[in-house]
Every structure is written in C-alpha cells, then in structure tokens.
mmCIF file of C-alpha atoms and ligand atoms in Angstrom:
data_model
loop_
_atom_site.group_PDB
_atom_site.id
_atom_site.type_symbol
_atom_site.label_atom_id
_atom_site.label_comp_id
_atom_site.label_asym_id
_atom_site.label_seq_id
_atom_site.Cartn_x
_atom_site.Cartn_y
_atom_site.Cartn_z
ATOM 1 C CA UNK A 1 -111.041 57.465 -27.047
ATOM 2 C CA UNK A 2 -111.275 53.793 -26.218
ATOM 3 C CA UNK A 3 -113.513 52.640 -23.454
ATOM 4 C CA UNK A 4 -113.046 49.684 -21.210
ATOM 5 C CA UNK A 5 -115.610 47.053 -22.047
ATOM 6 C CA UNK A 6 -115.039 44.195 -19.746
ATOM 7 C CA UNK A 7 -118.294 42.367 -20.109
ATOM 8 C CA UNK A 8 -120.736 42.463 -22.955
ATOM 9 C CA UNK A 9 -123.706 44.127 -21.323
ATOM 10 C CA UNK A 10 -125.676 44.710 -24.452
ATOM 11 C CA UNK A 11 -125.555 44.137 -28.147
ATOM 12 C CA UNK A 12 -124.593 47.771 -28.649
ATOM 13 C CA UNK A 13 -121.477 47.412 -26.513
ATOM 14 C CA UNK A 14 -120.417 44.424 -28.553
ATOM 15 C CA UNK A 15 -120.872 46.158 -31.910
ATOM 16 C CA UNK A 16 -119.207 49.347 -30.650
ATOM 17 C CA UNK A 17 -116.156 47.322 -29.675
ATOM 18 C CA UNK A 18 -116.129 45.605 -33.034
ATOM 19 C CA UNK A 19 -116.244 48.932 -34.813
ATOM 20 C CA UNK A 20 -113.337 50.251 -32.736
ATOM 21 C CA UNK A 21 -111.359 47.115 -33.478
ATOM 22 C CA UNK A 22 -112.103 47.291 -37.194
ATOM 23 C CA UNK A 23 -110.914 50.905 -37.241
ATOM 24 C CA UNK A 24 -107.712 49.843 -35.548
ATOM 25 C CA UNK A 25 -107.159 47.024 -38.031
ATOM 26 C CA UNK A 26 -107.647 49.458 -40.898
ATOM 27 C CA UNK A 27 -105.545 52.288 -39.504
ATOM 28 C CA UNK A 28 -102.701 50.813 -37.469
ATOM 29 C CA UNK A 29 -99.179 50.964 -38.936
ATOM 30 C CA UNK A 30 -98.658 47.364 -37.874
ATOM 31 C CA UNK A 31 -100.696 44.523 -36.395
ATOM 32 C CA UNK A 32 -99.110 41.985 -34.075
ATOM 33 C CA UNK A 33 -101.311 38.944 -33.553
ATOM 34 C CA UNK A 34 -100.720 36.877 -30.431
ATOM 35 C CA UNK A 35 -102.543 33.565 -30.681
ATOM 36 C CA UNK A 36 -103.112 30.914 -28.051
ATOM 37 C CA UNK A 37 -104.969 27.616 -27.734
ATOM 38 C CA UNK A 38 -108.380 29.328 -27.679
ATOM 39 C CA UNK A 39 -108.000 30.286 -31.328
ATOM 40 C CA UNK A 40 -107.611 26.676 -32.435
ATOM 41 C CA UNK A 41 -110.409 25.545 -30.114
ATOM 42 C CA UNK A 42 -112.622 28.081 -31.856
ATOM 43 C CA UNK A 43 -111.384 26.680 -35.180
ATOM 44 C CA UNK A 44 -112.912 23.346 -34.189
ATOM 45 C CA UNK A 45 -109.748 21.676 -32.896
ATOM 46 C CA UNK A 46 -111.296 20.784 -29.551
ATOM 47 C CA UNK A 47 -109.150 18.565 -27.345
ATOM 48 C CA UNK A 48 -111.946 17.135 -25.231
ATOM 49 C CA UNK A 49 -115.558 16.042 -25.533
ATOM 50 C CA UNK A 50 -116.911 14.280 -28.599
ATOM 51 C CA UNK A 51 -113.831 14.905 -30.713
ATOM 52 C CA UNK A 52 -111.679 13.108 -28.144
ATOM 53 C CA UNK A 53 -114.018 10.131 -27.679
ATOM 54 C CA UNK A 54 -114.622 9.779 -31.427
ATOM 55 C CA UNK A 55 -110.903 9.272 -31.971
ATOM 56 C CA UNK A 56 -109.568 7.820 -28.731
ATOM 57 C CA UNK A 57 -112.362 5.694 -27.227
ATOM 58 C CA UNK A 58 -109.914 2.768 -26.857
ATOM 59 C CA UNK A 59 -107.394 4.905 -24.935
ATOM 60 C CA UNK A 60 -110.212 6.399 -22.874
ATOM 61 C CA UNK A 61 -111.446 2.951 -21.929
ATOM 62 C CA UNK A 62 -108.068 1.419 -21.110
ATOM 63 C CA UNK A 63 -106.474 4.350 -19.245
ATOM 64 C CA UNK A 64 -109.392 6.565 -18.249
ATOM 65 C CA UNK A 65 -108.049 9.408 -20.390
ATOM 66 C CA UNK A 66 -110.519 12.238 -20.968
ATOM 67 C CA UNK A 67 -108.914 14.738 -23.313
ATOM 68 C CA UNK A 68 -105.888 15.339 -25.512
ATOM 69 C CA UNK A 69 -104.243 17.760 -23.071
ATOM 70 C CA UNK A 70 -103.742 15.246 -20.300
ATOM 71 C CA UNK A 71 -103.363 12.272 -22.648
ATOM 72 C CA UNK A 72 -100.307 13.941 -24.152
ATOM 73 C CA UNK A 73 -98.555 13.611 -20.800
ATOM 74 C CA UNK A 74 -99.606 10.020 -20.079
ATOM 75 C CA UNK A 75 -96.621 7.722 -19.410
ATOM 76 C CA UNK A 76 -97.470 4.908 -21.828
ATOM 77 C CA UNK A 77 -95.769 1.613 -20.997
ATOM 78 C CA UNK A 78 -94.197 0.995 -24.371
ATOM 79 C CA UNK A 79 -93.030 3.131 -27.275
ATOM 80 C CA UNK A 80 -95.355 1.113 -29.513
ATOM 81 C CA UNK A 81 -98.327 2.411 -27.547
ATOM 82 C CA UNK A 82 -96.832 5.875 -27.035
ATOM 83 C CA UNK A 83 -96.651 6.320 -30.802
ATOM 84 C CA UNK A 84 -100.031 4.652 -31.246
ATOM 85 C CA UNK A 85 -101.452 7.526 -29.230
ATOM 86 C CA UNK A 86 -99.246 10.303 -30.544
ATOM 87 C CA UNK A 87 -99.563 9.421 -34.218
ATOM 88 C CA UNK A 88 -103.331 9.782 -33.921
ATOM 89 C CA UNK A 89 -103.035 13.004 -31.905
ATOM 90 C CA UNK A 90 -100.657 14.509 -34.473
ATOM 91 C CA UNK A 91 -102.568 13.275 -37.507
ATOM 92 C CA UNK A 92 -105.812 14.720 -36.199
ATOM 93 C CA UNK A 93 -104.459 18.128 -35.198
ATOM 94 C CA UNK A 94 -101.662 18.681 -37.709
ATOM 95 C CA UNK A 95 -102.346 16.785 -40.939
ATOM 96 C CA UNK A 96 -106.131 16.924 -41.277
ATOM 97 C CA UNK A 97 -107.923 19.984 -42.634
ATOM 98 C CA UNK A 98 -108.890 22.736 -40.176
ATOM 99 C CA UNK A 99 -112.579 22.113 -39.332
ATOM 100 C CA UNK A 100 -113.850 25.654 -39.980
ATOM 101 C CA UNK A 101 -112.969 29.078 -41.397
ATOM 102 C CA UNK A 102 -111.597 30.856 -38.313
ATOM 103 C CA UNK A 103 -108.020 31.073 -39.600
ATOM 104 C CA UNK A 104 -109.198 32.009 -43.122
ATOM 105 C CA UNK A 105 -111.320 34.821 -41.719
ATOM 106 C CA UNK A 106 -108.418 36.095 -39.645
ATOM 107 C CA UNK A 107 -106.214 36.107 -42.727
ATOM 108 C CA UNK A 108 -108.821 38.046 -44.735
ATOM 109 C CA UNK A 109 -108.739 40.759 -42.087
ATOM 110 C CA UNK A 110 -104.955 41.245 -42.065
ATOM 111 C CA UNK A 111 -103.560 39.954 -45.363
ATOM 112 C CA UNK A 112 -103.044 43.408 -46.877
ATOM 113 C CA UNK A 113 -101.620 44.854 -43.647
ATOM 114 C CA UNK A 114 -98.148 44.875 -42.188
ATOM 115 C CA UNK A 115 -98.688 42.046 -39.699
ATOM 116 C CA UNK A 116 -96.753 39.521 -37.654
ATOM 117 C CA UNK A 117 -98.005 36.452 -35.773
ATOM 118 C CA UNK A 118 -96.609 35.229 -32.482
ATOM 119 C CA UNK A 119 -98.176 31.948 -31.395
ATOM 120 C CA UNK A 120 -97.866 29.235 -28.781
ATOM 121 C CA UNK A 121 -99.958 26.930 -30.970
ATOM 122 C CA UNK A 122 -98.142 23.911 -32.394
ATOM 123 C CA UNK A 123 -100.803 22.740 -34.862
ATOM 124 C CA UNK A 124 -99.519 24.513 -37.995
ATOM 125 C CA UNK A 125 -102.899 26.186 -38.653
ATOM 126 C CA UNK A 126 -101.432 29.549 -39.635
ATOM 127 C CA UNK A 127 -99.308 27.932 -42.343
ATOM 128 C CA UNK A 128 -102.210 25.762 -43.509
ATOM 129 C CA UNK A 129 -104.468 28.810 -43.838
ATOM 130 C CA UNK A 130 -101.872 30.579 -45.990
ATOM 131 C CA UNK A 131 -100.334 33.130 -43.621
ATOM 132 C CA UNK A 132 -96.947 34.388 -44.793
ATOM 133 C CA UNK A 133 -94.341 32.063 -43.211
ATOM 134 C CA UNK A 134 -91.938 34.994 -42.912
ATOM 135 C CA UNK A 135 -94.438 36.731 -40.652
ATOM 136 C CA UNK A 136 -94.859 33.883 -38.212
ATOM 137 C CA UNK A 137 -93.070 32.805 -35.035
ATOM 138 C CA UNK A 138 -94.369 29.619 -33.410
ATOM 139 C CA UNK A 139 -92.446 29.592 -30.175
ATOM 140 C CA UNK A 140 -93.438 26.230 -28.686
ATOM 141 C CA UNK A 141 -92.718 23.806 -31.522
ATOM 142 C CA UNK A 142 -94.698 21.998 -34.192
ATOM 143 C CA UNK A 143 -96.528 18.669 -34.191
ATOM 144 C CA UNK A 144 -95.127 18.057 -37.668
ATOM 145 C CA UNK A 145 -91.524 17.805 -36.468
ATOM 146 C CA UNK A 146 -89.530 15.125 -34.667
ATOM 147 C CA UNK A 147 -86.444 15.823 -32.575
ATOM 148 C CA UNK A 148 -84.033 13.737 -30.503
ATOM 149 C CA UNK A 149 -85.562 13.136 -27.041
ATOM 150 C CA UNK A 150 -82.136 13.840 -25.537
ATOM 151 C CA UNK A 151 -81.707 16.965 -27.697
ATOM 152 C CA UNK A 152 -78.238 15.683 -28.669
ATOM 153 C CA UNK A 153 -78.293 17.916 -31.760
ATOM 154 C CA UNK A 154 -80.303 21.036 -32.631
ATOM 155 C CA UNK A 155 -82.163 19.749 -35.664
ATOM 156 C CA UNK A 156 -85.777 18.790 -36.384
ATOM 157 C CA UNK A 157 -87.222 16.356 -38.908
ATOM 158 C CA UNK A 158 -90.503 16.418 -40.878
ATOM 159 C CA UNK A 159 -92.630 13.516 -39.690
ATOM 160 C CA UNK A 160 -95.578 13.417 -42.102
ATOM 161 C CA UNK A 161 -94.638 10.177 -43.835
ATOM 162 C CA UNK A 162 -93.841 8.367 -40.572
ATOM 163 C CA UNK A 163 -96.983 9.571 -38.807
ATOM 164 C CA UNK A 164 -99.170 8.463 -41.709
ATOM 165 C CA UNK A 165 -97.476 5.043 -41.746
ATOM 166 C CA UNK A 166 -98.125 4.704 -37.997
ATOM 167 C CA UNK A 167 -101.796 5.576 -38.532
ATOM 168 C CA UNK A 168 -102.200 2.992 -41.278
ATOM 169 C CA UNK A 169 -100.454 0.115 -39.517
ATOM 170 C CA UNK A 170 -101.418 0.451 -35.845
ATOM 171 C CA UNK A 171 -103.388 -2.345 -34.173
ATOM 172 C CA UNK A 172 -104.736 -2.544 -30.628
ATOM 173 C CA UNK A 173 -103.374 0.968 -29.976
ATOM 174 C CA UNK A 174 -99.807 -0.072 -30.872
ATOM 175 C CA UNK A 175 -97.625 0.682 -33.875
ATOM 176 C CA UNK A 176 -95.282 -1.993 -35.304
ATOM 177 C CA UNK A 177 -91.853 -2.160 -33.633
ATOM 178 C CA UNK A 178 -90.023 -1.221 -36.824
ATOM 179 C CA UNK A 179 -91.813 2.133 -37.094
ATOM 180 C CA UNK A 180 -90.527 3.481 -33.761
ATOM 181 C CA UNK A 181 -88.354 6.483 -34.671
ATOM 182 C CA UNK A 182 -84.818 6.762 -33.249
ATOM 183 C CA UNK A 183 -82.277 9.584 -33.350
ATOM 184 C CA UNK A 184 -79.896 9.196 -36.316
ATOM 185 C CA UNK A 185 -77.039 10.575 -34.190
ATOM 186 C CA UNK A 186 -77.225 9.053 -30.700
ATOM 187 C CA UNK A 187 -79.854 6.316 -31.097
ATOM 188 C CA UNK A 188 -82.186 7.680 -28.382
ATOM 189 C CA UNK A 189 -85.914 7.557 -29.151
ATOM 190 C CA UNK A 190 -87.216 10.514 -31.127
ATOM 191 C CA UNK A 191 -89.938 12.704 -29.666
ATOM 192 C CA UNK A 192 -92.259 15.451 -30.914
ATOM 193 C CA UNK A 193 -90.760 18.948 -31.161
ATOM 194 C CA UNK A 194 -92.795 20.496 -28.328
ATOM 195 C CA UNK A 195 -91.588 22.689 -25.508
ATOM 196 C CA UNK A 196 -92.432 20.577 -22.479
ATOM 197 C CA UNK A 197 -89.074 20.744 -20.706
ATOM 198 C CA UNK A 198 -85.439 21.769 -21.153
ATOM 199 C CA UNK A 199 -84.859 19.302 -23.990
ATOM 200 C CA UNK A 200 -86.895 21.327 -26.495
ATOM 201 C CA UNK A 201 -84.875 21.746 -29.693
ATOM 202 C CA UNK A 202 -84.791 25.266 -31.148
ATOM 203 C CA UNK A 203 -83.682 24.600 -34.706
ATOM 204 C CA UNK A 204 -82.428 27.051 -37.316
ATOM 205 C CA UNK A 205 -85.992 27.887 -38.417
ATOM 206 C CA UNK A 206 -86.901 28.749 -34.829
ATOM 207 C CA UNK A 207 -83.990 31.179 -34.453
ATOM 208 C CA UNK A 208 -84.701 32.766 -37.843
ATOM 209 C CA UNK A 209 -88.350 33.341 -36.900
ATOM 210 C CA UNK A 210 -87.365 34.751 -33.517
ATOM 211 C CA UNK A 211 -84.990 37.195 -35.210
ATOM 212 C CA UNK A 212 -87.653 38.241 -37.748
ATOM 213 C CA UNK A 213 -90.088 38.947 -34.911
ATOM 214 C CA UNK A 214 -87.544 41.091 -33.063
ATOM 215 C CA UNK A 215 -86.711 42.930 -36.272
ATOM 216 C CA UNK A 216 -90.419 43.607 -36.856
ATOM 217 C CA UNK A 217 -90.678 45.093 -33.361
ATOM 218 C CA UNK A 218 -87.567 47.236 -33.904
ATOM 219 C CA UNK A 219 -88.879 48.506 -37.247
ATOM 220 C CA UNK A 220 -92.135 49.593 -35.624
ATOM 221 C CA UNK A 221 -90.691 51.157 -32.522
ATOM 222 C CA UNK A 222 -93.080 53.973 -31.462
ATOM 223 C CA UNK A 223 -95.431 53.295 -34.386
ATOM 224 C CA UNK A 224 -99.166 52.912 -34.052
ATOM 225 C CA UNK A 225 -99.309 49.166 -33.361
ATOM 226 C CA UNK A 226 -102.382 47.053 -32.766
ATOM 227 C CA UNK A 227 -101.644 44.128 -30.457
ATOM 228 C CA UNK A 228 -104.373 41.622 -31.219
ATOM 229 C CA UNK A 229 -104.497 38.848 -28.643
ATOM 230 C CA UNK A 230 -106.669 35.838 -29.539
ATOM 231 C CA UNK A 231 -107.539 32.985 -27.201
ATOM 232 C CA UNK A 232 -104.482 33.246 -24.992
ATOM 233 C CA UNK A 233 -105.025 31.343 -21.754
ATOM 234 C CA UNK A 234 -103.267 31.525 -18.446
ATOM 235 C CA UNK A 235 -100.792 28.666 -18.894
ATOM 236 C CA UNK A 236 -97.987 30.648 -20.489
ATOM 237 C CA UNK A 237 -98.812 34.371 -20.103
ATOM 238 C CA UNK A 238 -95.116 35.289 -20.194
ATOM 239 C CA UNK A 239 -94.894 34.535 -23.926
ATOM 240 C CA UNK A 240 -97.706 36.679 -25.356
ATOM 241 C CA UNK A 241 -99.952 38.356 -22.787
ATOM 242 C CA UNK A 242 -97.399 40.007 -20.486
ATOM 243 C CA UNK A 243 -95.120 41.290 -23.280
ATOM 244 C CA UNK A 244 -98.184 42.700 -25.105
ATOM 245 C CA UNK A 245 -99.277 44.554 -21.944
ATOM 246 C CA UNK A 246 -95.758 45.764 -21.377
ATOM 247 C CA UNK A 247 -95.268 47.068 -24.930
ATOM 248 C CA UNK A 248 -98.731 48.677 -24.906
ATOM 249 C CA UNK A 249 -97.891 50.402 -21.672
ATOM 250 C CA UNK A 250 -94.556 51.731 -22.967
ATOM 251 C CA UNK A 251 -95.715 52.984 -26.360
ATOM 252 C CA UNK A 252 -98.643 55.397 -26.123
ATOM 253 C CA UNK A 253 -99.418 54.970 -29.821
ATOM 254 C CA UNK A 254 -100.414 51.348 -29.399
ATOM 255 C CA UNK A 255 -103.746 49.677 -28.777
ATOM 256 C CA UNK A 256 -104.243 46.311 -27.090
ATOM 257 C CA UNK A 257 -107.212 44.225 -28.210
ATOM 258 C CA UNK A 258 -108.137 40.965 -26.556
ATOM 259 C CA UNK A 259 -110.696 38.461 -27.785
ATOM 260 C CA UNK A 260 -111.327 35.556 -25.473
ATOM 261 C CA UNK A 261 -114.192 33.272 -24.562
ATOM 262 C CA UNK A 262 -113.184 33.369 -20.892
ATOM 263 C CA UNK A 263 -112.985 36.370 -18.619
ATOM 264 C CA UNK A 264 -110.655 39.105 -19.856
ATOM 265 C CA UNK A 265 -108.356 41.044 -17.555
ATOM 266 C CA UNK A 266 -105.576 43.589 -18.129
ATOM 267 C CA UNK A 267 -103.690 46.236 -16.154
ATOM 268 C CA UNK A 268 -105.424 49.453 -15.264
ATOM 269 C CA UNK A 269 -102.780 51.674 -16.861
ATOM 270 C CA UNK A 270 -103.639 50.460 -20.373
ATOM 271 C CA UNK A 271 -107.416 50.373 -20.037
ATOM 272 C CA UNK A 272 -107.979 53.504 -22.120
ATOM 273 C CA UNK A 273 -106.177 51.822 -24.988
ATOM 274 C CA UNK A 274 -107.744 48.394 -24.544
ATOM 275 C CA UNK A 275 -110.528 46.820 -26.558
ATOM 276 C CA UNK A 276 -111.807 43.643 -24.944
ATOM 277 C CA UNK A 277 -114.370 41.338 -26.464
ATOM 278 C CA UNK A 278 -115.515 38.324 -24.505
ATOM 279 C CA UNK A 279 -117.052 35.979 -27.045
ATOM 280 C CA UNK A 280 -116.296 33.046 -29.332
ATOM 281 C CA UNK A 281 -113.472 34.134 -31.667
ATOM 282 C CA UNK A 282 -115.150 32.476 -34.637
ATOM 283 C CA UNK A 283 -118.267 34.622 -34.211
ATOM 284 C CA UNK A 284 -116.261 37.774 -33.538
ATOM 285 C CA UNK A 285 -114.258 37.378 -36.756
ATOM 286 C CA UNK A 286 -117.388 36.771 -38.829
ATOM 287 C CA UNK A 287 -118.961 39.879 -37.299
ATOM 288 C CA UNK A 288 -115.782 41.925 -37.741
ATOM 289 C CA UNK A 289 -115.726 41.127 -41.448
ATOM 290 C CA UNK A 290 -119.303 42.398 -41.721
ATOM 291 C CA UNK A 291 -118.599 45.723 -39.989
ATOM 292 C CA UNK A 292 -118.679 48.667 -42.406
ATOM 293 C CA UNK A 293 -116.800 51.792 -41.351
HETATM 294 ZN ZN1 ZN B 1 -79.837 12.132 -30.305
#
C-alpha cells in the first residue's frame, strides 16, 4: 500500500517515502528514469546566480543577461559574438566535470537493475557518469553536437575540438572569424543540436535510441515497472511527465515516483501507486543510499 505524501510534514514521512522507494528500486522488474533540468541543477549545473556571473560577467554587463536559459536565446549581432557566448556555455555545461556526485549516486542505485533513462537534458551528464549508452534516450539534443542551422541533412558533428579552440582564442566576447562553423553541404552557419524549433536534426543515433526505448517498453509490457521521475519541470511535460502518468495509470503493476524540489502534482487515479518526495534530489539520493531494508 502506497500512501500519497504530497508535502513533507515530518521527518518520519520523508524516511517512510524513502523506504518505499528503495523497496521499489530493489524489487521492480524494470526502472524507467525520466530526468529533467532539475536533476542537473541539483548536480551543481546551475544556470543562474553566481555560476552565471562568474563565467559571463561581460555578457551580463553588455546585454543585461541574467542566466544561461535566457542568454541562450539572445539574438547576438554577429556570429563571432554568438559563438563567443555559446562556446563558453557549452564548455561549461558539457565538457567540464560534473560539480558533484548526483549522477554517480543515481547510477549506484540502478546499475545492477534493468533500467532505461529518458531525458530532456542536453548536457551529456548520464554518459559522463558512466550510464550504459544503450539504455539512454536524450530526446532534445546534445551540447556536444553541431548540426546545419537549415537542417539540410540529418547528420550531427562532434564539436569538442572546435568549442575548445573558440574558448582559447576568444577576445572581447568574440571568436576569430575563421573559427565560425559552416555546414559542409549547403554552407549555412552551423548551430548546436538542440530542439528549439522545427529545424532540430534527429540523426541516426537519435532514431536508434528512440527505438531502443520503445523496445524496452514493449519488453516490459505489464511488468512491475518503477517510473522514477527526477527534476522534471513544467516546460515540456509531454515528453516525460504525461507519458509516465499515462503508463502508470494503464498498468496496475507500476509505481510512479517523483522527486522534485518544487511542488509535486499528479492525477488522482494514480495516487495509491505514487511516491512523491519534495526535496533536493542530491540529498534524497544520498539518503536513499543509506536506507537499509
Ligand atoms: Zn546545410
């Protein structure tokens, strides 16, 4: 019997929920992790505050930018400045080490289980932490890939070398002209492989991962599945949150668990099979690892 625990009223409630969740992790036939931006925020990849000003004080001063969410949409005047910004954004969030152990702790909890990860995060943290690449579907792209801005062909390109060169050579927020990347097919400027509009390129790796995810779901049809939702916000609920609710509702053997720093909500019809923990994911994972059954 799983009780609805919307708000942590006492320490006991919190530890009871953790125990229930640990039992589910141990006993489920399969675990499907759905991870959103909140997981990487908890991992120390904050997009605002000190981390933003430490790295982008020049952009903040010139354009009044306040965080990496909105800065990513800023219409910079030249491609030299556009890549001056983006190379730093990508380097910081994709090529530097993850600031803390959140992803490692998550892996310790599921590494011996039959798991799959569905994520809207584009920062490559799951791969960096050592999650099995065959058990991972990152639906919204990857900072580490370039694509044609006109999507003239469905291919992506590793950008590590180019991004690092941009970081090393930029001056006054601009990269040198010769480092601006252009499409090898049509000559249009390259862009980062992120789903922001209809020009998002879904390359072969994307389709393979999508197929593996669907196969995983088919193989576990009617099994005891734990849907473990971590830090999913309200920007794109149709990718993780709504399908998780829907599948939980349809299969009575499943349990839906949601860990989020913000308020947690879910449909009434699944509340008996919902475990909700409103707290920092980092702390919850540390505590979960300490729970003895
Ligand atoms: Zn092109």
